[in-house]
Short mmCIF file of C-alpha atoms in Angstrom, two decimals:
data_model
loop_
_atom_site.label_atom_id
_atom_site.label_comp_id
_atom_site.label_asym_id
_atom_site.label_seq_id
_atom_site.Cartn_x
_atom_site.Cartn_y
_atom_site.Cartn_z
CA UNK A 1 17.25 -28.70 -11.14
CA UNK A 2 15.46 -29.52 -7.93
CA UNK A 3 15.83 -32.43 -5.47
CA UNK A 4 12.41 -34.24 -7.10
CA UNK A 5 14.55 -34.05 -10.55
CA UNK A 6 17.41 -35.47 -9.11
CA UNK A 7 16.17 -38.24 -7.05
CA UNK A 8 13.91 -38.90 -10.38
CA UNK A 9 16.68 -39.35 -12.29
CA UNK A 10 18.39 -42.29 -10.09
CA UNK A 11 15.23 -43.71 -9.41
CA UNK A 12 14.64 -42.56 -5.83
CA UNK A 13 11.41 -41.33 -6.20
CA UNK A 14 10.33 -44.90 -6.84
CA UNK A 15 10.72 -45.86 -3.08
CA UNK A 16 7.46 -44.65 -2.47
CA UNK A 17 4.95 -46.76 -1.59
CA UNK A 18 7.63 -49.80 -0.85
CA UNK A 19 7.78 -50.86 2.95
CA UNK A 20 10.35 -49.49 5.39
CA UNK A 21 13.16 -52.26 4.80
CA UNK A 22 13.13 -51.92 1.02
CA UNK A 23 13.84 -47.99 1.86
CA UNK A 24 16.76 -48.86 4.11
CA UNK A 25 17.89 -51.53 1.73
CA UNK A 26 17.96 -49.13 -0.98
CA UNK A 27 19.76 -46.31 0.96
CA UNK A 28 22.43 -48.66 2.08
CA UNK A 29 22.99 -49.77 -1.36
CA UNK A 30 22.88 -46.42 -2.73
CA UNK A 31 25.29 -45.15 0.28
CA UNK A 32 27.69 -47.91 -1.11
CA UNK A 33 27.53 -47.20 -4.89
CA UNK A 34 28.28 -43.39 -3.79
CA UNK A 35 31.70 -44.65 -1.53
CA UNK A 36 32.31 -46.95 -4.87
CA UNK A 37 32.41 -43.82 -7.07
CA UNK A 38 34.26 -41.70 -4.84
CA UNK A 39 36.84 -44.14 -4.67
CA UNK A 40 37.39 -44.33 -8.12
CA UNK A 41 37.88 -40.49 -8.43
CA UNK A 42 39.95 -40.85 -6.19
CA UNK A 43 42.11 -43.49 -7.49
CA UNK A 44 41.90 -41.76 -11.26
CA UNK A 45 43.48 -39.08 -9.58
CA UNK A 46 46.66 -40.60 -8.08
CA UNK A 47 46.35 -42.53 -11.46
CA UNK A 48 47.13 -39.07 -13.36
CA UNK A 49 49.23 -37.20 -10.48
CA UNK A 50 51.58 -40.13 -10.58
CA UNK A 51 51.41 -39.90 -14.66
CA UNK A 52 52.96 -36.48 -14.00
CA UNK A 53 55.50 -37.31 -11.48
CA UNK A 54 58.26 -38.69 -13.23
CA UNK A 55 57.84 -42.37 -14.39
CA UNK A 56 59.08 -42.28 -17.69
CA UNK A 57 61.88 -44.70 -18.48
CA UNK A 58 65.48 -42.83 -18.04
CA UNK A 59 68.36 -45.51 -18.70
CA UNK A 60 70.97 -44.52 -16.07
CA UNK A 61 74.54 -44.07 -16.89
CA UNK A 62 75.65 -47.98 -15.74
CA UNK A 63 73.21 -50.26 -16.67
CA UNK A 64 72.71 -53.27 -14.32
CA UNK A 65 73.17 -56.78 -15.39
CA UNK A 66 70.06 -58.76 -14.67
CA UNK A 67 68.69 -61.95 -15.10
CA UNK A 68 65.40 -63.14 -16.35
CA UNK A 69 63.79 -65.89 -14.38
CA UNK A 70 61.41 -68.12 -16.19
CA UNK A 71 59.64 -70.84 -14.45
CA UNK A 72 57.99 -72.67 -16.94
CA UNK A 73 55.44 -76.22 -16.88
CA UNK A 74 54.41 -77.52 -20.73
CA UNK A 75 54.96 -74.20 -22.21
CA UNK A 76 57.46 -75.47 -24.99
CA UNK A 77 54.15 -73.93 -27.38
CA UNK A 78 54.71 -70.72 -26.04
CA UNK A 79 58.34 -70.77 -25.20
CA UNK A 80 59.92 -69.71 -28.74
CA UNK A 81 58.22 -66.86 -28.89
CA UNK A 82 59.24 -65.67 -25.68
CA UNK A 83 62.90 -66.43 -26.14
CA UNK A 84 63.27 -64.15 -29.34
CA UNK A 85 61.61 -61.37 -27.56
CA UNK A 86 63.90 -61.24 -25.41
CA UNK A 87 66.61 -61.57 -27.99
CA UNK A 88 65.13 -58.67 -29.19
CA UNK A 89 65.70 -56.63 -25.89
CA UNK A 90 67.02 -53.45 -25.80
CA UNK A 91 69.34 -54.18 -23.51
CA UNK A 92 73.35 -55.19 -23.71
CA UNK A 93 73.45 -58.80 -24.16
CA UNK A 94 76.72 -59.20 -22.40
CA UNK A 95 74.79 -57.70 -19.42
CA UNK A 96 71.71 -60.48 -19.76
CA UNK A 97 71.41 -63.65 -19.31
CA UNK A 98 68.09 -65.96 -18.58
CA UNK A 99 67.34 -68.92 -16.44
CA UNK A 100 64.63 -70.96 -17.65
CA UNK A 101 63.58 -73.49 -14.48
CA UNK A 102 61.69 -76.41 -15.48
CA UNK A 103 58.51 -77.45 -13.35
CA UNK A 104 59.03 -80.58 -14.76
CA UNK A 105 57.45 -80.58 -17.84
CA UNK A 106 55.77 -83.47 -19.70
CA UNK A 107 55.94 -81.71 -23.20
CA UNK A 108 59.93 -81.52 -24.49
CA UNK A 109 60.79 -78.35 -23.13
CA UNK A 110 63.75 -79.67 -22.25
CA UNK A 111 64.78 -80.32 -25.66
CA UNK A 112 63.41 -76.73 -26.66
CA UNK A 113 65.48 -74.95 -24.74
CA UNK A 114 68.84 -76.75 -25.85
CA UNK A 115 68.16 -76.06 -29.06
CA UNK A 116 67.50 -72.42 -28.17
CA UNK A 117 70.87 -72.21 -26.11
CA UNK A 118 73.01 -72.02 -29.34
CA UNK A 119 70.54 -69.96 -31.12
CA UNK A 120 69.81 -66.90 -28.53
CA UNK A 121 72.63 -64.25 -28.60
CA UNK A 122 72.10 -64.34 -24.30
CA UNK A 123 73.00 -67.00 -21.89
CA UNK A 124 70.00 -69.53 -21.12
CA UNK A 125 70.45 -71.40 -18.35
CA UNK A 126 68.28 -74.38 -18.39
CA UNK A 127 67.03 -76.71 -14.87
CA UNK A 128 65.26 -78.94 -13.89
CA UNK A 129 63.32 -78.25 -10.10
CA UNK A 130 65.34 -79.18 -7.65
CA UNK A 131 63.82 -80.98 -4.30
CA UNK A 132 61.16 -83.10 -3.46
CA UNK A 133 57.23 -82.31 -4.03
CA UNK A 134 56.85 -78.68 -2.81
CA UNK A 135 53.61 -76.94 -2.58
CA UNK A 136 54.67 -73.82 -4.39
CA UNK A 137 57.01 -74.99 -7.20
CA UNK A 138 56.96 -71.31 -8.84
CA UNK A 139 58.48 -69.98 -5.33
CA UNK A 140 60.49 -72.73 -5.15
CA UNK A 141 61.78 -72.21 -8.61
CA UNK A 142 62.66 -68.51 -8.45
CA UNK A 143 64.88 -69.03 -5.23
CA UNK A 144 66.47 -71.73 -7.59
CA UNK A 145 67.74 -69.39 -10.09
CA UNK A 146 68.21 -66.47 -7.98
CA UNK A 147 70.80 -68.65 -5.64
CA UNK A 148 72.58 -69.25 -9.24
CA UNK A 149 72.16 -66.02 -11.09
CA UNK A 150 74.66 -63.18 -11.72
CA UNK A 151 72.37 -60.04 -11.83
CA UNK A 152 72.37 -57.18 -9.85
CA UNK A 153 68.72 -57.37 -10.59
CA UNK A 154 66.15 -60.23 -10.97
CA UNK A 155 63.14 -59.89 -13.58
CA UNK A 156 60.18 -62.50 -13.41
CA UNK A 157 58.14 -63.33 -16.21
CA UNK A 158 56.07 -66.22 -17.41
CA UNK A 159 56.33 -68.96 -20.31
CA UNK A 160 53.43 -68.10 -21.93
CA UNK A 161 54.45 -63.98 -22.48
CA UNK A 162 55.41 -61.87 -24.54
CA UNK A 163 57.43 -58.87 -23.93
CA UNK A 164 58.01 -55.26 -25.74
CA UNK A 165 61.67 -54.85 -27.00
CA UNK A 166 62.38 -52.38 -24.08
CA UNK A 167 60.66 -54.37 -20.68
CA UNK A 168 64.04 -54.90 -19.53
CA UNK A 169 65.67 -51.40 -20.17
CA UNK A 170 62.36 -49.69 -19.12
CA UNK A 171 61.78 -51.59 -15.91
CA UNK A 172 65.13 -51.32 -14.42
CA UNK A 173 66.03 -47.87 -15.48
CA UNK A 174 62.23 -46.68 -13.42
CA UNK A 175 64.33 -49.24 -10.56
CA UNK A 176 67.22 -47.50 -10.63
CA UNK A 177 66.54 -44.01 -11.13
CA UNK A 178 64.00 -44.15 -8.22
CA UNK A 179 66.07 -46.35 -5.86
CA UNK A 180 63.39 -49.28 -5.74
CA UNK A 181 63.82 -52.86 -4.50
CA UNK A 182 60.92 -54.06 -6.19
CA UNK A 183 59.40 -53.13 -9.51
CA UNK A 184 55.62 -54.19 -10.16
CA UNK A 185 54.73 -53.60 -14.31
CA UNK A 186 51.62 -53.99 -16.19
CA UNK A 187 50.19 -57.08 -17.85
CA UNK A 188 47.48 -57.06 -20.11
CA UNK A 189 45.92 -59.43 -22.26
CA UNK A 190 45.88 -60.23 -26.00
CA UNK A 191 43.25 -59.10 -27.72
CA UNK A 192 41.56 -61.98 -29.20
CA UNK A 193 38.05 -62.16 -31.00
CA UNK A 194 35.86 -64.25 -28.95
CA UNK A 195 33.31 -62.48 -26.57
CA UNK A 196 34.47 -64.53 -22.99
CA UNK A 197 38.02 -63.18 -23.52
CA UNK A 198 37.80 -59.58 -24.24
CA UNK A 199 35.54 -59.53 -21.03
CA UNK A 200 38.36 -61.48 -19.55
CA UNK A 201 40.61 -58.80 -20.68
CA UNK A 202 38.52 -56.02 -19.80
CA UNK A 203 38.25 -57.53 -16.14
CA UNK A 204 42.45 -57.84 -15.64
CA UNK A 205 42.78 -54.59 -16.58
CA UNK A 206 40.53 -53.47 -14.08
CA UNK A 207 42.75 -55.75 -11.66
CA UNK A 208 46.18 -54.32 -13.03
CA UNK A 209 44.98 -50.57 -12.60
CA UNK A 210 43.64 -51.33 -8.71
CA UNK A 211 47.51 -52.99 -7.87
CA UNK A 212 48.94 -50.17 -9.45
CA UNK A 213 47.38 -47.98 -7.64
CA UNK A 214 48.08 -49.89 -4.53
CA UNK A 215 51.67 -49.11 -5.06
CA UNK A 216 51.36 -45.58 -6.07
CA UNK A 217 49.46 -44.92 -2.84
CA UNK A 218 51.74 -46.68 -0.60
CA UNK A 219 50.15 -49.57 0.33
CA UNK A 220 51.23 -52.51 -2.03
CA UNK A 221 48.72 -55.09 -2.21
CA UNK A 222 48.35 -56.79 -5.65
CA UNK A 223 50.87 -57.38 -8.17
CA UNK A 224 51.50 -60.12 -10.68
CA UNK A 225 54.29 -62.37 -11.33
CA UNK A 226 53.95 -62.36 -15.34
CA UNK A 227 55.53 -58.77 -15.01
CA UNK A 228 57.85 -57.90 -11.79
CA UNK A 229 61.10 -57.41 -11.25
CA UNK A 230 63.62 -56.80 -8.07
CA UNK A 231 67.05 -56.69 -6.50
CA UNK A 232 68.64 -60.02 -5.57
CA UNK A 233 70.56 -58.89 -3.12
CA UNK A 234 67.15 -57.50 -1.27
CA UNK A 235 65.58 -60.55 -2.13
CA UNK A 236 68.38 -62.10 -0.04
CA UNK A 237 68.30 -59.99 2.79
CA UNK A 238 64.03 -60.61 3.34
CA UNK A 239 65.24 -64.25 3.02
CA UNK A 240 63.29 -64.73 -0.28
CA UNK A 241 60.09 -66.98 0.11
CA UNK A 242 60.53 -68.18 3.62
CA UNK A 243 57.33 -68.30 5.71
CA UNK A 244 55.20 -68.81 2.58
CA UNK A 245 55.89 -71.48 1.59
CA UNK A 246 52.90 -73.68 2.02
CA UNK A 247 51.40 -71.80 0.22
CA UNK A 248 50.79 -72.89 -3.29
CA UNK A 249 49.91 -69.19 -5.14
CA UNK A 250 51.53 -65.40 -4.32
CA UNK A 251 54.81 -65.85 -5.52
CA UNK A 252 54.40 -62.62 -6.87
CA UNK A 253 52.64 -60.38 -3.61
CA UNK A 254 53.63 -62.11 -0.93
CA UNK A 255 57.28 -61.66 -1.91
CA UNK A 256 56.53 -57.86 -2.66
CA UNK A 257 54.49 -57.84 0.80
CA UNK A 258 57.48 -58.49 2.55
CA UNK A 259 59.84 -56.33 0.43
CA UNK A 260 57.47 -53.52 1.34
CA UNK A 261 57.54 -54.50 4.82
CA UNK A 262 61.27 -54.51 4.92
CA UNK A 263 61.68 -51.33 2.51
CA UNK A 264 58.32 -49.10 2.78
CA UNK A 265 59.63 -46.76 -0.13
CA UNK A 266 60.94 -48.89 -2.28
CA UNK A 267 58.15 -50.17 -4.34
CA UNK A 268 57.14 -48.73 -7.35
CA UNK A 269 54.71 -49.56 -10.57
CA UNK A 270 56.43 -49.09 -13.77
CA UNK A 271 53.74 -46.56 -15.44
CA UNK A 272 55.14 -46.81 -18.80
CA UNK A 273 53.66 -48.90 -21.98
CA UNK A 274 56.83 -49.63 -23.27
CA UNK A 275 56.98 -52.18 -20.24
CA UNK A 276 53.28 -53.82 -20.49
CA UNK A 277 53.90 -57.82 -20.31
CA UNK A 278 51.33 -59.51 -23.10
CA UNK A 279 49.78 -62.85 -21.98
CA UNK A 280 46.82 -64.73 -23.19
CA UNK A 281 43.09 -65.14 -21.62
CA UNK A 282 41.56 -68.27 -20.41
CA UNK A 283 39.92 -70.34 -23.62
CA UNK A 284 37.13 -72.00 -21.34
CA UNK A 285 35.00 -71.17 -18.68
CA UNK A 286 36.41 -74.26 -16.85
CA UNK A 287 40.53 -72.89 -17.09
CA UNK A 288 38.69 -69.64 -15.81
CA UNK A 289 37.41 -70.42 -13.26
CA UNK A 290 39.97 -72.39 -11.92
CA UNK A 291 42.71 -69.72 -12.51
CA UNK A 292 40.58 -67.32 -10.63
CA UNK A 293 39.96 -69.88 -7.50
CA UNK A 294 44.14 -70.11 -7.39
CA UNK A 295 44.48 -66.30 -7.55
CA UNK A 296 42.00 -66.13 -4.31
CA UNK A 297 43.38 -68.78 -2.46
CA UNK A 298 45.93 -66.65 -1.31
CA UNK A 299 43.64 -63.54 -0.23
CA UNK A 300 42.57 -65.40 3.30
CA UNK A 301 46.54 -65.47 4.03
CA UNK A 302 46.93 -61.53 3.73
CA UNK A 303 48.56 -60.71 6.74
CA UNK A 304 47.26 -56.85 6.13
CA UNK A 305 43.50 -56.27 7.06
CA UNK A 306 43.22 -53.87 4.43
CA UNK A 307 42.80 -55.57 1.65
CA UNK A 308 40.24 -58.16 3.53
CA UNK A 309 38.52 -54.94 4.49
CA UNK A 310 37.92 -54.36 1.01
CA UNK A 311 37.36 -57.05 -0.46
CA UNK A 312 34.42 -57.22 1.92
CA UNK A 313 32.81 -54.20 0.85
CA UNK A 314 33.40 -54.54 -2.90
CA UNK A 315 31.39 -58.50 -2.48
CA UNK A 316 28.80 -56.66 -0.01
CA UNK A 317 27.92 -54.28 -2.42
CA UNK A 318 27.81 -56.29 -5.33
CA UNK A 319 26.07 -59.21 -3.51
CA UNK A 320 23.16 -57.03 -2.52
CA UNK A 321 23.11 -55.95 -6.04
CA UNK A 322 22.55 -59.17 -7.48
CA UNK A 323 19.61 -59.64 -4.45
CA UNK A 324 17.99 -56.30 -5.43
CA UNK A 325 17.58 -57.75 -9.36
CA UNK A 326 16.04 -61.03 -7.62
CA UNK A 327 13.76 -58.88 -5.83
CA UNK A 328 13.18 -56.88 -9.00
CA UNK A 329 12.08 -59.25 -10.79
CA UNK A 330 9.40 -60.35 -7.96
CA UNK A 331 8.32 -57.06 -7.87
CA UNK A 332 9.06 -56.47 -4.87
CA UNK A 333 11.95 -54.00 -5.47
CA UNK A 334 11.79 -50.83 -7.89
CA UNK A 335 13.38 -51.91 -11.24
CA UNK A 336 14.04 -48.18 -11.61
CA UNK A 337 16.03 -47.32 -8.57
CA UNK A 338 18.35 -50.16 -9.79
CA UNK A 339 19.00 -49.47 -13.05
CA UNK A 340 20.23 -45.59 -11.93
CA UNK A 341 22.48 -46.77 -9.08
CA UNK A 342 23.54 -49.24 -11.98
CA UNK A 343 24.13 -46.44 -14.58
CA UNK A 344 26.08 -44.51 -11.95
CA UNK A 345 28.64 -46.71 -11.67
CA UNK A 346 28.85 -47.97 -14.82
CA UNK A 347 29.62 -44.41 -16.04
CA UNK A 348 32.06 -44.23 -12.83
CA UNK A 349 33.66 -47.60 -13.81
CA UNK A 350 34.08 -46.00 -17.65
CA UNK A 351 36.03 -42.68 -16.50
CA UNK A 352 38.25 -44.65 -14.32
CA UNK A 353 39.35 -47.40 -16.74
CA UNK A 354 39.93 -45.26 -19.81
CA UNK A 355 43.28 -44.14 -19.15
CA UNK A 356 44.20 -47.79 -17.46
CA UNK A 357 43.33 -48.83 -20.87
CA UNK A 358 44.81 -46.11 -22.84
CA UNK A 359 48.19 -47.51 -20.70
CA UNK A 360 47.47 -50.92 -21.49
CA UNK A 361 46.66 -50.31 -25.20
CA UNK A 362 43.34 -52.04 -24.84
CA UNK A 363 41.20 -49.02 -25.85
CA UNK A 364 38.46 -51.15 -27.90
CA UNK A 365 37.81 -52.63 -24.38
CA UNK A 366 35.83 -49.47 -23.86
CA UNK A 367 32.46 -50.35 -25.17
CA UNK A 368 32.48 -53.71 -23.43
CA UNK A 369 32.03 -51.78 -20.01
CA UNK A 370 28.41 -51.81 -20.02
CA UNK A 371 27.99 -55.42 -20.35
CA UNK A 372 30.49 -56.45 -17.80
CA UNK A 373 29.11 -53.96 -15.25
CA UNK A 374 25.89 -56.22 -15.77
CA UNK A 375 27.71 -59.69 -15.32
CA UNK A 376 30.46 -58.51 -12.77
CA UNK A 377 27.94 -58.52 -9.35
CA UNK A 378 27.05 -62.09 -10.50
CA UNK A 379 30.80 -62.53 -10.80
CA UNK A 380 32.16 -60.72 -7.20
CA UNK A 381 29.26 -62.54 -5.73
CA UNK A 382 30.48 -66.32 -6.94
CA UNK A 383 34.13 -65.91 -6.45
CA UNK A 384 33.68 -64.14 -2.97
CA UNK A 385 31.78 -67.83 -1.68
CA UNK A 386 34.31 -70.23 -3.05
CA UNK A 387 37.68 -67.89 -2.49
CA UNK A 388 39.90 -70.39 -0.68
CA UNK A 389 37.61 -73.14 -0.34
CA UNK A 390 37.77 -76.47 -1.99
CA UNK A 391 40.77 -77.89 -4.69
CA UNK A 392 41.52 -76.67 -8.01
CA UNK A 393 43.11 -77.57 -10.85
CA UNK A 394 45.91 -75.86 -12.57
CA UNK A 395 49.25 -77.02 -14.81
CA UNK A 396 47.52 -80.45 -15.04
CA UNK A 397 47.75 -80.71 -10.82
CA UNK A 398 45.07 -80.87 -8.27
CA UNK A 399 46.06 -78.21 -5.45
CA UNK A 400 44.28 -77.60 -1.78
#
């Protein structure tokens, strides 16, 4: 194969004959897509090396007691469920016990969860927020329960979950055998028939794998607070939420942020199935979109550059993606240079995610790939204009 074949094959050889800035253009996108692909080799890699370096779930001798920390807004739809998974746990029940905090709720949660108290074979602590109008209830309501509860060990999930019969024993046994104060697990989401969530599933697992390997590298970034876990007494000693909280999001990586700032080893991703939170996707585009604008309103308050750094290049990229299709379509850009740097990475994108979705049991996700890898440029390029800007609505509130 010589270099005519090769550059014929991603379109190259269609340059010629376009002026000098469609050739740089072209080169700088292609330069990008080829840093794109090398990083997911490389993060497949740590992805598999970390697969081999231990994290399967070993209960230690003395199991911790722990308590679950749920803090929950109109969820008494979802609740039920939630509470006889974890009455299901694998887990001592005289060793667990669950604190349900109430964002104040205008559905009859409250009256939910006493009925549930003399049902569930655990404790369930139920209250109400305490305090005046904060701008970060969620943070507001963990430090609540973890200033009352009795575990060794604090594990966060959300009302509208479900978790596997083992979450508990499987998260705190990767804790303990590997001396962690903070325990980031999986989430993925429930595979449901309509088109807009299975993309919406496709595209969190994409998120989920990129955290995780965040953590396995060393530099925690992303995590999310459907699925974490950590010690209370080192939640104490980085004096919990303090310092963020004006902020209305990130109760789930600022918190691990500072944990890894105050123990740099001791965060881990549980890389085990058998703890893989289950939530549901977003029904509309309109409860989309606004759960996406509250997930980047916290990027702009990263205090690491890192993560700024690249979220930069992956909006770049795909933003001058997006312009190349404009120009496409005016002619004034070869079609066929586009659609190879596009099949690159969509094949790229494919051998990455296979094994996060083997892990997250979302293997008929695969054939999807293709499609989002057409809308996702159009996607990067929206959310990376309106990330922190403006209100939006979430939980029936309007928040800056």
């Amino acid at each position: 194969m010589n270099a005519y074949t090769v550059l014929s094959v991603f379109g190259f050889v269609s340059l010629w004959g376009y002026s000098w800035w469609v050739i740089w253009y072209s080169i700088f996108l292609g330069f990008w897509a080829l840093l794109y692909v090398l990083a997911l080799v490389w993060m497949r890699r740590l992805w598999f090396r970390e697969a081999n370096g231990g994290s399967v779930a070993i209960l230690p001798e003395a199991l911790p007691t722990v308590s679950v920390v749920i803090v929950a807004r109109n969820e008494s739809a979802n609740l039920p469920a939630l509470f006889e998974d974890l009455a299901q746990q694998q887990y001592p029940v005289e060793q667990l016990e669950v604190w349900l905090i109430d964002d104040y709720s205008e559905d009859h949660t409250a009256a939910l969860v006493c009925q549930y108290q003399e049902l569930m074979p655990y404790t369930l602590h139920y209250r109400l927020l305490q305090g005046e109008a904060t701008l970060s209830p969620k943070k507001r309501g963990i430090a609540q329960a973890v200033s009352q509860a009795a575990g060794e060990w604090i594990a966060c999930t959300d009302g509208d979950c479900r978790v596997p019969p083992a979450w508990l024993s499987t998260m705190l046994s990767i804790g303990q055998s590997r001396q962690a104060h903070f325990v980031s697990g999986g989430v993925a989401f429930i595979l449901e028939r309509p088109l807009f969530r299975r993309l919406q599933a496709l595209e969190f697992a994409t998120l989920v794998g990129v955290g995780a390997i965040g953590v396995m590298g060393g530099f925690p970034q992303m995590c999310n607070g459907a699925n974490l876990s950590f010690r209370r007494q080192s939640f104490e000693s980085v004096d919990g939420y303090t310092g963020w909280q004006h902020i209305a999001s990130g109760d789930d990586e600022f918190l691990m942020h500072k944990m890894a700032k105050a123990y740099p080893k001791g965060i881990c991703f549980a890389q085990h199935p058998a703890a893989v939170v289950q939530t549901y996707a977003q029904a509309t585009w309109h409860s989309f979109f606004q759960q996406r604008k509250r997930w980047a309103s916290k990027w702009p308050h990263y205090q690491n550059p890192v993560p700024k750094i690249l979220a930069f290049f992956i909006f770049i990229g795909h933003a001058m993606a997006v312009l190349a299709l404009i120009l496409s379509v005016m002619q004034q850009y070869p079609w066929k240079l586009l659609i190879g740097i596009w099949g690159l990475k969509c094949l790229a994108e494919f051998w990455w995610l296979m094994p996060i979705l083997r892990f997250l049991r979302l293997q008929p996700l695969a054939g999807y790939i293709p499609l989002l890898q057409i809308i996702y440029p159009f996607y990067v390029s929206l959310f990376g204009f309106v990330a922190g800007k403006g209100k939006y609505q979430w939980k029936g509130r309007a928040w800056q």
